[in-house]
CSV table of C-alpha atoms in Angstrom, one decimal:
chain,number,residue,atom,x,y,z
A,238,UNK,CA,103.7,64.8,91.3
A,239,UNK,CA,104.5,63.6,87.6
A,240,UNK,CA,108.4,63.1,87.3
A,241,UNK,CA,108.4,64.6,84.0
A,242,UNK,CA,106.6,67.8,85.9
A,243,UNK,CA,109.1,67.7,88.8
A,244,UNK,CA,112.3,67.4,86.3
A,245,UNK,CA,110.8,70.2,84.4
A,246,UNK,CA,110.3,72.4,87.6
A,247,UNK,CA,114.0,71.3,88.9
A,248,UNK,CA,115.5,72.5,85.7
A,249,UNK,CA,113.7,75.9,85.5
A,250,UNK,CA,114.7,76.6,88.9
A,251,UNK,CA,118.3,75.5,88.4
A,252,UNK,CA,118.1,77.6,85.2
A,253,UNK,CA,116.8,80.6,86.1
A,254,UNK,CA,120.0,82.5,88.1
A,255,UNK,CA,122.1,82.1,85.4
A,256,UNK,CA,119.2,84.0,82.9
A,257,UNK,CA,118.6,86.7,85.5
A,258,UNK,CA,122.3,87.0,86.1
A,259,UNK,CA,123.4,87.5,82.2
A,260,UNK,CA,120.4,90.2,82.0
A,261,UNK,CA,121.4,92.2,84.8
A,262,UNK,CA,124.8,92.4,83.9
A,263,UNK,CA,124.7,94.0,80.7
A,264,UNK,CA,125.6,97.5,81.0
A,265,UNK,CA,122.8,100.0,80.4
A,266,UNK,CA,123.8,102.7,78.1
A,267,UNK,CA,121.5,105.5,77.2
A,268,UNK,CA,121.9,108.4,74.5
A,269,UNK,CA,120.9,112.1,74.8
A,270,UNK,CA,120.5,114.9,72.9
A,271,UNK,CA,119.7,118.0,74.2
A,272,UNK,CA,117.3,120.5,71.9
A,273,UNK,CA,117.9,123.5,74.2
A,274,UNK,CA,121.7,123.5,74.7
A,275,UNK,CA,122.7,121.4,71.9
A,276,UNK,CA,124.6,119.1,74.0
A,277,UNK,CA,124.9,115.4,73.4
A,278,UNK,CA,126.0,112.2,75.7
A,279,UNK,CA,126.1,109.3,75.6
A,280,UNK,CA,127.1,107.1,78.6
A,281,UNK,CA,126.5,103.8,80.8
A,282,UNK,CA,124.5,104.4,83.6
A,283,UNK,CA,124.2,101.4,85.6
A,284,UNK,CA,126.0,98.2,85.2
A,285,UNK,CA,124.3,95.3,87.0
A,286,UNK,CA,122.4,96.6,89.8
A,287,UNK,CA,125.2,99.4,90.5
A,288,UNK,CA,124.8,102.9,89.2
A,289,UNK,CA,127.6,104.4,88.3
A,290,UNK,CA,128.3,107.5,90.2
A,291,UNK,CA,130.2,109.4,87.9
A,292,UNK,CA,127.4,108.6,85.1
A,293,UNK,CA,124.8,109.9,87.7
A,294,UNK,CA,126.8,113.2,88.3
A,295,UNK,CA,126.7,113.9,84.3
A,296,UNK,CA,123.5,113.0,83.8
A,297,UNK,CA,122.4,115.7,86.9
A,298,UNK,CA,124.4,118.3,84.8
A,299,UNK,CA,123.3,117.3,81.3
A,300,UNK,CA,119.5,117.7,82.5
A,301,UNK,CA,120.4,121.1,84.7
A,302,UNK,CA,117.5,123.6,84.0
A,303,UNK,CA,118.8,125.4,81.2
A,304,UNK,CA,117.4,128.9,81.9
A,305,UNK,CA,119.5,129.4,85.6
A,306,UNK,CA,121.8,126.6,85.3
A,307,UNK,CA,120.9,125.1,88.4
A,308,UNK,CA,121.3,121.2,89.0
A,309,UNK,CA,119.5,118.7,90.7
A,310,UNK,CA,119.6,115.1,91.7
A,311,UNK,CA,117.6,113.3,88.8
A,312,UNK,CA,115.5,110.3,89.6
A,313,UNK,CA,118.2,107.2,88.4
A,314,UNK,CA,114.3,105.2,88.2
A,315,UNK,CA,113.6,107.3,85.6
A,316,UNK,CA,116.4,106.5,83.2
A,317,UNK,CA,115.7,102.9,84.1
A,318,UNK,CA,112.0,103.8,82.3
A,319,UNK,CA,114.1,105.1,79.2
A,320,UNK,CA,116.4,102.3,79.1
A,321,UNK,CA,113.2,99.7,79.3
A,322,UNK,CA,111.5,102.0,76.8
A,323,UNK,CA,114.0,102.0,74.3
A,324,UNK,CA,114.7,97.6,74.9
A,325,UNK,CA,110.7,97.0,74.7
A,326,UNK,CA,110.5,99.5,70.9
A,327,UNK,CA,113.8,97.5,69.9
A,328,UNK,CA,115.2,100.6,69.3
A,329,UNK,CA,118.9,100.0,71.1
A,330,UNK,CA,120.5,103.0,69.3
A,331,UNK,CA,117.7,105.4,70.6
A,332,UNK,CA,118.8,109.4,70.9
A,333,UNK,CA,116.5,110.7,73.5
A,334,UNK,CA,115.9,114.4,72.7
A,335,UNK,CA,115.5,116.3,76.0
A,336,UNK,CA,112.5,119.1,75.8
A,337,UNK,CA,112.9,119.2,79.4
A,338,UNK,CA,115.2,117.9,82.2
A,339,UNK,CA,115.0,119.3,85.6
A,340,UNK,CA,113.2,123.0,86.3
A,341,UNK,CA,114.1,125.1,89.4
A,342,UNK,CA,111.1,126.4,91.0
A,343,UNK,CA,111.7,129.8,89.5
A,344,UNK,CA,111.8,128.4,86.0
A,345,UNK,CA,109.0,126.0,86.7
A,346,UNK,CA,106.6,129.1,88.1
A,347,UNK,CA,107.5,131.3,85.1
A,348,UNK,CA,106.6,128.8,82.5
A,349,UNK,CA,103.3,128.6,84.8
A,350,UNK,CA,102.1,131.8,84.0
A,351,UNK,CA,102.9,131.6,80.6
A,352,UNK,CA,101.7,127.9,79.8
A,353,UNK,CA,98.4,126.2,80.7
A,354,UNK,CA,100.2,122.6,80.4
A,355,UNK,CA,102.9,123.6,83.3
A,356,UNK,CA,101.8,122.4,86.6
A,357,UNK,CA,102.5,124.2,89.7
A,358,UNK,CA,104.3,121.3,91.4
A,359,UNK,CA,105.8,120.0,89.1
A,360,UNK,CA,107.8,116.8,89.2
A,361,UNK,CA,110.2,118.5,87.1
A,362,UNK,CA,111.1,120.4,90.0
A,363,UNK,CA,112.5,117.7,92.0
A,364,UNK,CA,114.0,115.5,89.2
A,365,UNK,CA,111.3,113.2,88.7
A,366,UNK,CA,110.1,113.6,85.2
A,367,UNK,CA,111.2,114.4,82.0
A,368,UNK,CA,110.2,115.3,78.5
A,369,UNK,CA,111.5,113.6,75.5
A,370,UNK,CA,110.7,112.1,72.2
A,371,UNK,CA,113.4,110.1,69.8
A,372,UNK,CA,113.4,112.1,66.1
A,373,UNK,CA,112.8,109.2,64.0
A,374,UNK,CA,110.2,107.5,66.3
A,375,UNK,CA,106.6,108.5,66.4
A,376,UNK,CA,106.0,109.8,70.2
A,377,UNK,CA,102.6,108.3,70.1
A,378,UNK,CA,105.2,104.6,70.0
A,379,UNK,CA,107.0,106.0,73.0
A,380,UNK,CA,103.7,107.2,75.1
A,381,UNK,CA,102.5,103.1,74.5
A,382,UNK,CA,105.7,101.7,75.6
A,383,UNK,CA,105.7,104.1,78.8
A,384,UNK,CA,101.8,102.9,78.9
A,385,UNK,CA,102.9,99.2,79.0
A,386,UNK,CA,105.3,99.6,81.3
A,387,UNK,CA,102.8,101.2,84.2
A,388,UNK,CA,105.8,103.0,85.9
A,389,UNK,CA,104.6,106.7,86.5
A,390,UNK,CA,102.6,109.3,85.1
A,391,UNK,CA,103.1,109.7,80.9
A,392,UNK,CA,101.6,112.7,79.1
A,393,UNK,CA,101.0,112.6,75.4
A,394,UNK,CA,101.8,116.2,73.8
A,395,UNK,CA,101.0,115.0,70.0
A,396,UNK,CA,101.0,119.1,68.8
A,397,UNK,CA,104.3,120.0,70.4
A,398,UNK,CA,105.7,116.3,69.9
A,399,UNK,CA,107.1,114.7,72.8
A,400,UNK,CA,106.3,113.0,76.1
A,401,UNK,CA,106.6,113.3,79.6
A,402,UNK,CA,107.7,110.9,81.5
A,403,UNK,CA,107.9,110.5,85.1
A,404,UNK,CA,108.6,108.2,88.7
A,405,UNK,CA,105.3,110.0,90.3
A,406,UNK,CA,101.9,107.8,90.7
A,407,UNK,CA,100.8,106.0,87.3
A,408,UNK,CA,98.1,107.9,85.7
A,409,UNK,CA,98.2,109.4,81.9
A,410,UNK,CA,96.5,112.6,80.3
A,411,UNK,CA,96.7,113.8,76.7
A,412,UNK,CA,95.3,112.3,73.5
């Protein structure tokens, strides 16, 4: 082996704890407004590789389904796709605007029978997915950064303006 190779190789390797270490501790903040109840939050979620409980707790409140009021654990994987959405558009100071958090069944199997883009089993239903878009971002920015990524199912809803978003199986639909 070429010593210039080997010192090369040594020094990455030395180096490389002390990047991963500064990038996983920065606190990961995201912002939220909801378009339904008019609520907004913004919080840190995770610091390092601990969520935060408490931040957790909200969160499963802020995204309740609106209609009954019922909560449900949300996916903490699938504010780790916002958060890496928002870092890989450069938009730090992103406001997610929620179309739709969590659904209970009931919600989920009216808006069934009165939508053909609601599917029976949802993901919705067990706090895997989410609808959003970011008011001063194109969605059709936020459906290619969720395409990049490869981290779940994304649906592209150009004519009612946002995107879904969820911790299922990677696959996409919509224009």
């Amino acid at each position: 082996m070429n010593r210039r190779i080997f010192l090369g190789a040594a020094l990455a390797a030395a180096s490389a704890p002390a990047f991963a270490r500064r990038n996983l501790d920065t606190p990961r903040v995201l912002s939220f407004h909801h378009l339904h109840t008019d609520e907004r939050l913004t919080l840190t979620y995770r610091k390092g590789d601990h969520y935060q409980r408490s931040s957790l707790a909200r969160l499963n409140d802020f995204l309740r389904d609106f209609r009954t009021g019922d909560i449900a654990t949300i996916d903490p994987q699938l504010f780790d796709l916002l958060y890496d959405i928002k870092q890989s558009l450069g938009h730090n100071d992103a406001v997610f605007e929620i179309v739709s958090g969590y659904r209970s069944p009931k919600t989920n199997a009216m808006l069934s029978r009165t939508s053909s883009g609601v599917a029976k089993r949802s993901l919705h239903m067990t706090g895997k997915a989410i609808d959003i878009r970011v008011s001063d971002m194109p969605t059709r920015s936020i459906r290619d950064a969720a395409l990049r990524l490869s981290r779940g199912g994304v649906g592209y809803y150009s004519r009612s303006n946002f995107v879904h978003l969820d911790t299922g199986t990677v696959r996409q639909w919509g224009a």
